[in-house]
Tab-separated table of C-alpha atoms and ligand atoms in Angstrom:
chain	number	residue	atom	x	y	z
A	715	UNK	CA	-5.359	78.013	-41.316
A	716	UNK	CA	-8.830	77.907	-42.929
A	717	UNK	CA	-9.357	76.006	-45.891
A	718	UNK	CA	-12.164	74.802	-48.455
A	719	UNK	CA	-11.606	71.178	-47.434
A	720	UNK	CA	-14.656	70.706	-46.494
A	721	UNK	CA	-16.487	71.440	-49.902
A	722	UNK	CA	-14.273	68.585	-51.382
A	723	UNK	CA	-16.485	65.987	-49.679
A	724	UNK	CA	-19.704	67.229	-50.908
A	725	UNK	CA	-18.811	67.453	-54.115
A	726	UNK	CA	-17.456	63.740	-54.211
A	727	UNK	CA	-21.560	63.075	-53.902
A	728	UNK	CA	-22.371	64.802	-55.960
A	729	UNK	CA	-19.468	63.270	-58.921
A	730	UNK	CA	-20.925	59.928	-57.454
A	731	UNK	CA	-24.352	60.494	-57.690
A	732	UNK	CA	-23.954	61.306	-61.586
A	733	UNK	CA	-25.162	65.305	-60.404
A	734	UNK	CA	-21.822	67.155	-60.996
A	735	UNK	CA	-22.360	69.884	-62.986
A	736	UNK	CA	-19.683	72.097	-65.006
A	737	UNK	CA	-20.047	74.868	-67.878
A	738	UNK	CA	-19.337	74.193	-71.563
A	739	UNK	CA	-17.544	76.979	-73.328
A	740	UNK	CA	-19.071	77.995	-76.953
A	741	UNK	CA	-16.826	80.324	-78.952
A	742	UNK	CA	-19.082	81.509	-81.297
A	743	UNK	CA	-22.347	83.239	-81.922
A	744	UNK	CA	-25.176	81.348	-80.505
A	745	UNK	CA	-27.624	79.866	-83.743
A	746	UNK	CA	-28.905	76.384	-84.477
A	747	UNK	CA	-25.591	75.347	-84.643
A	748	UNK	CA	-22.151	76.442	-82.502
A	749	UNK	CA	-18.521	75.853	-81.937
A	750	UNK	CA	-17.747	74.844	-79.044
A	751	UNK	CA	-14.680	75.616	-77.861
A	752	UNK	CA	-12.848	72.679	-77.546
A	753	UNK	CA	-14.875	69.562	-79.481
A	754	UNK	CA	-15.636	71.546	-82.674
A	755	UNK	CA	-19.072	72.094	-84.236
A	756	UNK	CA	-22.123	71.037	-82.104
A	757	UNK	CA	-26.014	71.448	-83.210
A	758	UNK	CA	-27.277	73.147	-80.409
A	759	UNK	CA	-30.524	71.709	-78.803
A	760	UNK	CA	-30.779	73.126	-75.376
A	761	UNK	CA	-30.423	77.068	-75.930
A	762	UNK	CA	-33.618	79.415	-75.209
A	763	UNK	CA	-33.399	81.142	-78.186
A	764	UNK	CA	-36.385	80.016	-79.575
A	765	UNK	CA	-36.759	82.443	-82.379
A	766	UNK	CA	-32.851	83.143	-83.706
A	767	UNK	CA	-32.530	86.679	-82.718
A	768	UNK	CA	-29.970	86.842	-80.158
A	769	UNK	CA	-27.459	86.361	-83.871
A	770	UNK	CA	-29.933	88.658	-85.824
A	771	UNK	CA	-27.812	91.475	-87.800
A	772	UNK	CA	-30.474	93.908	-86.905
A	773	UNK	CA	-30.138	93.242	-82.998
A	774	UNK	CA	-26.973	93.842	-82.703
A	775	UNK	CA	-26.664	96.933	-85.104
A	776	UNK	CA	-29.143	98.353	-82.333
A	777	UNK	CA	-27.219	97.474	-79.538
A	778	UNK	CA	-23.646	98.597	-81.648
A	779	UNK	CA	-25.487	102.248	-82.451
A	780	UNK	CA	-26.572	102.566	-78.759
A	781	UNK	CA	-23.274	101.630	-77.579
A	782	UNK	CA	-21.181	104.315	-80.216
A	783	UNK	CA	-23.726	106.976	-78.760
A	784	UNK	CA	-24.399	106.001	-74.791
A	785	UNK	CA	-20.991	104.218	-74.602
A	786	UNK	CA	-20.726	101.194	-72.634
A	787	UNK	CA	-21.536	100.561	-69.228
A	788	UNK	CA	-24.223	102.541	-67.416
A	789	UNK	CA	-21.671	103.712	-64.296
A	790	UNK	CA	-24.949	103.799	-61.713
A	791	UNK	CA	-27.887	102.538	-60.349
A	792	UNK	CA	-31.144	103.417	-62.229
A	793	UNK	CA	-32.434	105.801	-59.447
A	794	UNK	CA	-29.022	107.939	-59.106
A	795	UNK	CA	-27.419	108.718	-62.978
A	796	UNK	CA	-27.607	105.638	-64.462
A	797	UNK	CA	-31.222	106.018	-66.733
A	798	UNK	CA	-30.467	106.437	-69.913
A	799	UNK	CA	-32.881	106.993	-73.043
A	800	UNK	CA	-32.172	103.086	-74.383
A	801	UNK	CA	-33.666	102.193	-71.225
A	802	UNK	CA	-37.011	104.363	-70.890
A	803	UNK	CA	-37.234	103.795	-74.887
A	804	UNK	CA	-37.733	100.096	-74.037
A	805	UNK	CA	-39.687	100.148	-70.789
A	806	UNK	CA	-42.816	102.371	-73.312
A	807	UNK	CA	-41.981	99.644	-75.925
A	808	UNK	CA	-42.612	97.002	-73.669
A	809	UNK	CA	-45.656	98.537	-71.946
A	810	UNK	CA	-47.408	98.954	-75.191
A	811	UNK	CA	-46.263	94.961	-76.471
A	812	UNK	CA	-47.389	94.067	-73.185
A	813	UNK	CA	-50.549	96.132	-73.488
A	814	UNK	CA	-49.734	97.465	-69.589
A	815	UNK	CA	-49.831	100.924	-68.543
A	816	UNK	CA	-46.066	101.306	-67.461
A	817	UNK	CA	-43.139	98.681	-67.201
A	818	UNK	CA	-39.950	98.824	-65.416
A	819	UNK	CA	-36.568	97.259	-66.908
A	820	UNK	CA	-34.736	94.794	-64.559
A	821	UNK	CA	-31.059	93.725	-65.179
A	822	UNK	CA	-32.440	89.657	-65.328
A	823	UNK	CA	-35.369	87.971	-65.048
A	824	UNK	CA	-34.323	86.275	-61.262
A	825	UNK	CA	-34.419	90.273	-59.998
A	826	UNK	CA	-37.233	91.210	-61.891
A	827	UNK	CA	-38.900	87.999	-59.893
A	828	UNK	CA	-37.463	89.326	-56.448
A	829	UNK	CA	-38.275	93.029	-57.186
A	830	UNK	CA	-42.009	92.039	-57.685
A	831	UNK	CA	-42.350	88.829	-55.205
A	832	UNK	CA	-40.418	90.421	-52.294
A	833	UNK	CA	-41.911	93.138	-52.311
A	834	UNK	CA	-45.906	93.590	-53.303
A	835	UNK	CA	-46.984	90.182	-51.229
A	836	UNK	CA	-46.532	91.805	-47.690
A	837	UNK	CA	-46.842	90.544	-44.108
A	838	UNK	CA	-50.515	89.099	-43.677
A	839	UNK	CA	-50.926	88.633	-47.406
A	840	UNK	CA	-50.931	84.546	-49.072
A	841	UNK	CA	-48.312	83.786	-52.382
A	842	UNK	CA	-50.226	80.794	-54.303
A	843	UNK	CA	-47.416	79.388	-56.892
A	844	UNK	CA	-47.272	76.592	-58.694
A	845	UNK	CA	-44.942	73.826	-57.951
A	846	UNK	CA	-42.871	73.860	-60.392
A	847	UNK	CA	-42.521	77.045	-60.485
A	848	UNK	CA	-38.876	78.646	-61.574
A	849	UNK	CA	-36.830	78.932	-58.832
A	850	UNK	CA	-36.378	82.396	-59.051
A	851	UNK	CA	-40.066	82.671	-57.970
A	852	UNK	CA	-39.740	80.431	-55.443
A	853	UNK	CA	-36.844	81.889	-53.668
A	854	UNK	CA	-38.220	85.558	-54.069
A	855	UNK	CA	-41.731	84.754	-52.215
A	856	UNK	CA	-39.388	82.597	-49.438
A	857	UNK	CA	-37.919	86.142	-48.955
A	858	UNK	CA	-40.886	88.047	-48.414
A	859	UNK	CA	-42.980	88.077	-45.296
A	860	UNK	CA	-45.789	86.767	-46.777
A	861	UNK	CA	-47.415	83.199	-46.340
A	862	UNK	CA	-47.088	80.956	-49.055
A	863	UNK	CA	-48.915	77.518	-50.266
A	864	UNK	CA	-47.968	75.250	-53.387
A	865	UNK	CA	-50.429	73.686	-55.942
A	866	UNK	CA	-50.401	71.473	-58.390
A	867	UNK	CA	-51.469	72.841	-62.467
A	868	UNK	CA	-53.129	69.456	-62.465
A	869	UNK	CA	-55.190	70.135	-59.399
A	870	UNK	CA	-56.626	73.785	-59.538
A	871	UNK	CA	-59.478	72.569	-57.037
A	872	UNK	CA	-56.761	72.659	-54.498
A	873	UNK	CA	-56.475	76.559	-55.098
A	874	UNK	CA	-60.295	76.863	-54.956
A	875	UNK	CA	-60.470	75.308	-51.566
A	876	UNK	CA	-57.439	77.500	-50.331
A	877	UNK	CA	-58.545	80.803	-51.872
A	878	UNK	CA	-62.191	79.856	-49.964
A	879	UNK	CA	-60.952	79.885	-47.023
A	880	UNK	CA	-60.144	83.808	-47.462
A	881	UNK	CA	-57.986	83.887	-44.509
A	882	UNK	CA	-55.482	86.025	-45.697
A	883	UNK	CA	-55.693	90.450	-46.409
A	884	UNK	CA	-53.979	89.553	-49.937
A	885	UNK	CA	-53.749	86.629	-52.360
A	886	UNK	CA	-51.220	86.355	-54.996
A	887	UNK	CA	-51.211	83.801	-57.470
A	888	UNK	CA	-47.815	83.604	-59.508
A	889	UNK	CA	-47.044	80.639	-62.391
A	890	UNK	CA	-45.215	80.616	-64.815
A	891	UNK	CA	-46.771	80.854	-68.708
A	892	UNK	CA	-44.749	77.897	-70.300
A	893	UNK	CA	-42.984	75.303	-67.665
A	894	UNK	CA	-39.433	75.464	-68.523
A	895	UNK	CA	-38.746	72.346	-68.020
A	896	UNK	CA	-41.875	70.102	-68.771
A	897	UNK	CA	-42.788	72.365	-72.253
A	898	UNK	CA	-46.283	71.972	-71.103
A	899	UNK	CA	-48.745	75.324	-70.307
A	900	UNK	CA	-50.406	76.987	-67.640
A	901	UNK	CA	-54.578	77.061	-67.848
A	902	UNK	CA	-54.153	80.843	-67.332
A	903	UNK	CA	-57.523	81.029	-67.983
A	904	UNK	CA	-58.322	78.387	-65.326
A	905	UNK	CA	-56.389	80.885	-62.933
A	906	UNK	CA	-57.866	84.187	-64.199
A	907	UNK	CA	-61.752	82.710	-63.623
A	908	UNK	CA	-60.421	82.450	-59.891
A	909	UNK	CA	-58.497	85.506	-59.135
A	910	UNK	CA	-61.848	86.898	-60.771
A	911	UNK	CA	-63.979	85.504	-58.107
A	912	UNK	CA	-61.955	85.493	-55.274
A	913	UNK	CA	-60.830	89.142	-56.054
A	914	UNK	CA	-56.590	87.482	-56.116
A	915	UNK	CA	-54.026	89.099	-58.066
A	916	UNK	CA	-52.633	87.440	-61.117
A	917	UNK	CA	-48.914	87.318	-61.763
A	918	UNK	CA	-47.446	85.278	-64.460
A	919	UNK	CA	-43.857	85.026	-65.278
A	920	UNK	CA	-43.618	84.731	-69.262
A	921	UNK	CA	-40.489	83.434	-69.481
A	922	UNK	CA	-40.761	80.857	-71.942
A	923	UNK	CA	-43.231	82.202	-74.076
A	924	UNK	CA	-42.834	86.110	-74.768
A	925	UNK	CA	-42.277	86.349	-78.562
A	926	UNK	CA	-43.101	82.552	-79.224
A	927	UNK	CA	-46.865	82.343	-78.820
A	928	UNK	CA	-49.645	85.158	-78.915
A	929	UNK	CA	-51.038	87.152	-82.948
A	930	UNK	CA	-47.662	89.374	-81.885
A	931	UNK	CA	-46.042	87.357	-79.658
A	932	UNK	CA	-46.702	88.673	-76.341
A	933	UNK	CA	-47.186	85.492	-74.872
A	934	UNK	CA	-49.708	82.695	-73.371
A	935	UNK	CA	-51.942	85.113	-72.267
A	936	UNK	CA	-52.349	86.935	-75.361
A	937	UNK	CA	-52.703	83.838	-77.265
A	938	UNK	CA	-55.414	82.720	-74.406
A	939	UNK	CA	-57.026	85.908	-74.748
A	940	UNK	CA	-56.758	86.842	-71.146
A	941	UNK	CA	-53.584	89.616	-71.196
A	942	UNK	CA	-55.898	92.193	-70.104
A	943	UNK	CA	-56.997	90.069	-66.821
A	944	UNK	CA	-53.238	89.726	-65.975
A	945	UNK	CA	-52.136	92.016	-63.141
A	946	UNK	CA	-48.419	91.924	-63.394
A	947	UNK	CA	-46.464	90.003	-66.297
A	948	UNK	CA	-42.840	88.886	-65.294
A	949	UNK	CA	-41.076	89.154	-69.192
A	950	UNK	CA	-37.401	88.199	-69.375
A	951	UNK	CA	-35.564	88.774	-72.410
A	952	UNK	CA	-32.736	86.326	-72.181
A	953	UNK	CA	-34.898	83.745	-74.022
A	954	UNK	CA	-36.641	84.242	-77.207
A	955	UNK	CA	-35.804	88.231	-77.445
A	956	UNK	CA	-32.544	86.949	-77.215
A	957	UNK	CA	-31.165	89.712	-75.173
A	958	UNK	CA	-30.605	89.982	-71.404
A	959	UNK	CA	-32.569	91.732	-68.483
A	960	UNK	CA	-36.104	90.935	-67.683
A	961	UNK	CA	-39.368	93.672	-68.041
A	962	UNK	CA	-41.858	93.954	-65.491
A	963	UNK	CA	-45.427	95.336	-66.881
A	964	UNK	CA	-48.277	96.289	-64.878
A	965	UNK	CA	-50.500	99.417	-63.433
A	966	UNK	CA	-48.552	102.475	-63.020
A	967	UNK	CA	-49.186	102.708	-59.426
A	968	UNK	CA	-46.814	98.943	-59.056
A	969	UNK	CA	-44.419	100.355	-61.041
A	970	UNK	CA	-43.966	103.663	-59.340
A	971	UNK	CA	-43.494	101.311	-55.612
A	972	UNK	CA	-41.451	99.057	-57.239
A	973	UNK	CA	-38.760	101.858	-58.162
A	974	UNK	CA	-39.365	103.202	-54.423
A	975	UNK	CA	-39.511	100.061	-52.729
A	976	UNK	CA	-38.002	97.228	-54.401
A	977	UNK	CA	-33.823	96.823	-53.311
A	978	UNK	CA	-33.393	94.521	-56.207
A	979	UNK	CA	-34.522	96.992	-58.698
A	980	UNK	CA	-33.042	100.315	-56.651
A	981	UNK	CA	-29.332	98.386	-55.114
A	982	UNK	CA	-28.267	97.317	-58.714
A	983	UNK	CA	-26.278	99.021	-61.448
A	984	UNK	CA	-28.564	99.875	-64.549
A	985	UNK	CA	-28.186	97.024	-67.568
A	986	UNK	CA	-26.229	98.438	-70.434
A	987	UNK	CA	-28.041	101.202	-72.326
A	988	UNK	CA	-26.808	98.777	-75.381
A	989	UNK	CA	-28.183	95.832	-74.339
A	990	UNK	CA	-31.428	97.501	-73.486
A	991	UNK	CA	-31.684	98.931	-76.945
A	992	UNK	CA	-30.941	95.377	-78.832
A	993	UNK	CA	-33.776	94.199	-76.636
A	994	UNK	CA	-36.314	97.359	-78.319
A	995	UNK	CA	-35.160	96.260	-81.500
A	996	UNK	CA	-35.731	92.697	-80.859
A	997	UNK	CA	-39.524	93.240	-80.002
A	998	UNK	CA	-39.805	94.833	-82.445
A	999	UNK	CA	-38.914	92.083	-85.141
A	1000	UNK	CA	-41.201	89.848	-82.751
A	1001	UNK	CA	-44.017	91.791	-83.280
A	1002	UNK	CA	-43.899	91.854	-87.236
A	1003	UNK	CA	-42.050	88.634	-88.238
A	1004	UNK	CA	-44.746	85.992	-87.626
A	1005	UNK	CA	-43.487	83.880	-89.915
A	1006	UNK	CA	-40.444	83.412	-86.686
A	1007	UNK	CA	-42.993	81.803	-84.508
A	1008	UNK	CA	-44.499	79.755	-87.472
A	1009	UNK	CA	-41.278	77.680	-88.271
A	1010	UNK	CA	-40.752	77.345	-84.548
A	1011	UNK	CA	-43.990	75.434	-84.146
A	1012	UNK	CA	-43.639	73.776	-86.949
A	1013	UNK	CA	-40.307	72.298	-86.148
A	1014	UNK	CA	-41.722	71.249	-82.633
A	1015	UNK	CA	-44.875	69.721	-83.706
A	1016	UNK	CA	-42.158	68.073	-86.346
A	1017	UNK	CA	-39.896	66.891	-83.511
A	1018	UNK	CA	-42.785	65.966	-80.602
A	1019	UNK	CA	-44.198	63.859	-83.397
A	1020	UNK	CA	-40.760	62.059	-84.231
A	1021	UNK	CA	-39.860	61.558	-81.137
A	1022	UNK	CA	-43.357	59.818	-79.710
A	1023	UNK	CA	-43.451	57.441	-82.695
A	1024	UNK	CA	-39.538	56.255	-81.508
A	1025	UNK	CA	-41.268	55.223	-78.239
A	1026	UNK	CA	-39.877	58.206	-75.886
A	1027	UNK	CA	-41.603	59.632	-73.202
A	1028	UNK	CA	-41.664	63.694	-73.851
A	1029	UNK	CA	-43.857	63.931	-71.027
A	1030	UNK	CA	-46.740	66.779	-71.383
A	1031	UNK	CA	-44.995	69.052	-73.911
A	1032	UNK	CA	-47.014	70.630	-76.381
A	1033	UNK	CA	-44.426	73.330	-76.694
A	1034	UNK	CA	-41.215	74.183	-78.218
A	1035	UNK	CA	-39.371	72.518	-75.021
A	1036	UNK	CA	-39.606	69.254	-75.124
A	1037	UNK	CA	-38.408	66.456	-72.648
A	1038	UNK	CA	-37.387	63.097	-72.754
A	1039	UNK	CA	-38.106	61.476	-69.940
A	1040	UNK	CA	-35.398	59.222	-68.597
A	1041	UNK	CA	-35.309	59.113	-64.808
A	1042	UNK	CA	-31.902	58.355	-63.595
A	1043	UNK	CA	-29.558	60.987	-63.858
A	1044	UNK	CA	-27.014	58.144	-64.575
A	1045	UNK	CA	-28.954	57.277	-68.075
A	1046	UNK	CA	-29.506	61.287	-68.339
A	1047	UNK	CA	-25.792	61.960	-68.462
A	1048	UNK	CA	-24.885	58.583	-70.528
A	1049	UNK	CA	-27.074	59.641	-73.385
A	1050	UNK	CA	-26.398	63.147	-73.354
A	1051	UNK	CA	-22.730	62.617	-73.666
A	1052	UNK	CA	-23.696	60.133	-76.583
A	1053	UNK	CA	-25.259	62.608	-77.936
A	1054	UNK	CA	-22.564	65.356	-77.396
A	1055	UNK	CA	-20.012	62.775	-79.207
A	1056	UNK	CA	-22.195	62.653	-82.227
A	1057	UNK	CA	-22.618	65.931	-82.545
A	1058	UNK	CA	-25.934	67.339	-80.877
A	1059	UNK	CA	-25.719	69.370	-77.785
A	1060	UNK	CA	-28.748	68.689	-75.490
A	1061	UNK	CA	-28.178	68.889	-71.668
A	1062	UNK	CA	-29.204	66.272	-69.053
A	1063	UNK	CA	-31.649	67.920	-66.338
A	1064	UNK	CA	-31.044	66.480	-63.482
A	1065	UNK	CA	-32.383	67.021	-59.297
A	1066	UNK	CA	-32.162	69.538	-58.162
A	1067	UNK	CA	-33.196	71.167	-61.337
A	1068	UNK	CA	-35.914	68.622	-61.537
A	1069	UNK	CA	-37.536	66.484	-58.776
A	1070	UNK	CA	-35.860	63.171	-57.980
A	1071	UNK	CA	-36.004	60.229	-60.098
A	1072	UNK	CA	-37.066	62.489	-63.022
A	1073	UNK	CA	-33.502	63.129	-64.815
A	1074	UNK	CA	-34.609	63.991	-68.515
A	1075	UNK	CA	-33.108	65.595	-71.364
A	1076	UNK	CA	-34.964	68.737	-72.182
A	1077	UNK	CA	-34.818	69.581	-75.863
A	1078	UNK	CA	-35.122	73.305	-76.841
A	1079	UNK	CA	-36.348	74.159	-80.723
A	1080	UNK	CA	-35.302	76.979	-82.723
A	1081	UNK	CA	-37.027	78.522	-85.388
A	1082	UNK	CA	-33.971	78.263	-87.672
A	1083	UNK	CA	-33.623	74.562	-87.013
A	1084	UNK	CA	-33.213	72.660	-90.905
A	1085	UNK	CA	-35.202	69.473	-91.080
A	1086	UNK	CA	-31.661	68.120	-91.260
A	1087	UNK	CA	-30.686	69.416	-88.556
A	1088	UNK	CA	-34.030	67.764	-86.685
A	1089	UNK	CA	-33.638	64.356	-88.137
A	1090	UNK	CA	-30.135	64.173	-87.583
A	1091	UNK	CA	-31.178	64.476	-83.818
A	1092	UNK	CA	-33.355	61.804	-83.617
A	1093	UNK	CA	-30.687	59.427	-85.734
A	1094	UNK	CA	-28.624	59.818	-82.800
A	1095	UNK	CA	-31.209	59.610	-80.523
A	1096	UNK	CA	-31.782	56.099	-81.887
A	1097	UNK	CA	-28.480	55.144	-81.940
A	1098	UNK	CA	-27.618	56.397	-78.086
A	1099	UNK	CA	-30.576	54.673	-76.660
A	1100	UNK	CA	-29.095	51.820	-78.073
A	1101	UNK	CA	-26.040	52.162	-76.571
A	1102	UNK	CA	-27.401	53.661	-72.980
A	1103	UNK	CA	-29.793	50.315	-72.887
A	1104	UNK	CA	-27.279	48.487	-69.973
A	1105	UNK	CA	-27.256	51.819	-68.111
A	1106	UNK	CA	-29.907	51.718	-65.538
B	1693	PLP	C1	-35.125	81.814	-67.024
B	1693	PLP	C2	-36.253	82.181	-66.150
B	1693	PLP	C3	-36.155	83.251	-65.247
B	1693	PLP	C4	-34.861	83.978	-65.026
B	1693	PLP	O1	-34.612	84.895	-66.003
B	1693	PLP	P1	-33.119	85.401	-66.198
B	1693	PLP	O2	-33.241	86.614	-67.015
B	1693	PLP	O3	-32.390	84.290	-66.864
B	1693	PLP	O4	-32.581	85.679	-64.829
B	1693	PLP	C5	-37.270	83.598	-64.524
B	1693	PLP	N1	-38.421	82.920	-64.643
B	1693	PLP	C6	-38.544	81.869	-65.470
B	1693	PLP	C7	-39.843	81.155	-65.562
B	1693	PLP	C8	-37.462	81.454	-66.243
B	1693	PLP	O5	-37.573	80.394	-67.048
């Protein structure tokens, strides 16, 4: 008889190479602070939502009212019965944040990646991505029949000399605004200059940074100025909108192929009308509440600050996500449980998350983080270093 034997020896690695990896169960609301389910009360330093709103009272009376009137699941793919008004509501919403012409809702931000990366790059045509890109880009341009090269954010002269070469019917450029898990930014504008003069398309995945940066928090390239150059922007809304699902905005005429063409978007059951609606609401309280992305910054510059005058290594951040460079996924794990015992709740990144040798904790702000709640953190930062100083 068959069995699963033979997964048992892998994963024995892994266990011994400190890179096991298992889920935590939280059984409350997600906030600054949660309960986990079975070690009590934990701060909560390594969620995405940046700016409190997948708790906010409003959200989820938006998503409660949508549910009472469109009920609960959608029962269908978008394309046969399963459109409903929450979603269109939100895909004009988003097109006008987003300052597109049209935008299609995806059911996460990994489709919304292989809707667009699968299927505009096409056979003869070059993907230029970053990286570190997310992996969701990178698997979605491995699936499409396009060529594809890799360069560095430090090294742009690398795209210069590639996008020279003009060998190719199409280019594509794709980063992401905010890398997830350095904190650091892309020079969009650095990227924009050349898909200007080498006629490239632009496509930037906003992950990290819709609602958290931008005069109403559409992103990097608002803040940068350079929205309007963007071809396609990639907008999840599991992170900061603190919802689920992922928009894709762009020129009518993408949209329009991408619900022909795209299997990810047209072989999937449409998101929850509810969720879709929490999402519109959500937006929404990005676009007037400032005063959300204010406290966030301040809290990072707060923590960045803290944590460079202890002597740790946050890398490049000068974001909201903010790593601690540790390199072993050994020392990664021992501090992070330290941590976990004392009452913060900050994961250990480890390969193949990250590249090898560069196991880091990766701290995540909120915008409703208390100063207590900040310095408490780097108390027990002290103290765990301390402690994790014999662990290689
Ligand atoms: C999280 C993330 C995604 C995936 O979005 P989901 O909605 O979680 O599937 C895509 N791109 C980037 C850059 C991300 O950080």
């Amino acid at each position: 008889m068959a069995d699963f034997e033979y997964l048992a020896d892998e994963m024995e690695q892994l266990r011994h190479a400190h890179l096991f990896r298992r889920c935590r169960c939280i059984d409350s609301s997600q906030g600054p602070a949660v309960r986990m389910a079975q070690d009590g009360e934990k701060v909560l330093f390594c969620s995405n939502n940046y700016l409190n709103l997948a708790e906010d009272p409003r959200v989820i009376e938006a998503a409660c009212r949508a549910m009472r009137t469109y009920g609960f699941g959608s029962a269908a793919a978008r394309l046969i019965s399963g459109t409903m008004r929450p979603h269109s509501d939100l895909e004009n919403t988003a097109a006008c944040f987003l300052g597109k012409q049209a935008a299609l809702y995806l059911p996460s931000g990994w489709t919304a990646n292989q809707a667009v990366l699968s299927t505009l790059p096409q056979k003869g045509d070059l993907v230029l991505m970053d990286r570190y890109d997310h992996a969701s880009i990178i698997d979605a341009v491995r699936a499409s029949r396009a060529d594809f090269r890799t360069y560095r954010r430090d090294g742009v002269d690398r795209l210069e000399r590639i996008l020279r070469q003009g060998a190719y019917k199409r280019v594509f450029i794709v980063t992401e605004s905010v890398f997830s898990m350095d904190g650091d930014c892309a020079d969009v504008r650095a990227l924009v200059e050349l898909k200007q003069r080498y006629g490239a398309f632009l496509i930037v995945d906003e992950a990290h940074s819709l609602g958290c940066m931008g005069k109403t928090g559409a992103g990097l390239c608002q803040e940068q100025g350079i929205l309007d150059q963007v071809d396609i922007v990639v907008a999840p809304l599991g992170k900061a909108v603190g919802a689920a699902g992922a928009i894709v905005a762009g020129p009518q005429g993408v949209i329009d192929y991408l619900i022909n063409k795209a299997r990810p978007f047209i072989y999937t059951t449409a998101p929850p009308p509810a969720l879709a609606a929490g999402a519109a609401e959500a937006i929404k309280i990005i676009q007037t509440e400032p005063e959300r992305r204010e406290k966030l910054h301040q809290n990072a510059a707060w923590l960045r600050e803290k944590l460079t005058a202890m002597g740790l290594d946050i890398g490049q951040s000068n974001t909201y996500i903010i790593p601690i460079m540790l390199g072993s996924s050994e020392k990664a794990l021992a501090i992070s449980d330290a941590l976990y015992r004392a009452g913060y709740y900050v994961a250990a990144i480890r390969p193949p998350t990250v590249s090898p040798g560069t196991a880091r904790l990766r701290l995540s702000v909120q915008s409703a983080h208390a100063s207590y709640q900040l310095e408490g953190l780097c108390q027990a930062l002290a103290e765990a270093k301390g402690l994790s100083s014999e662990v290689r």
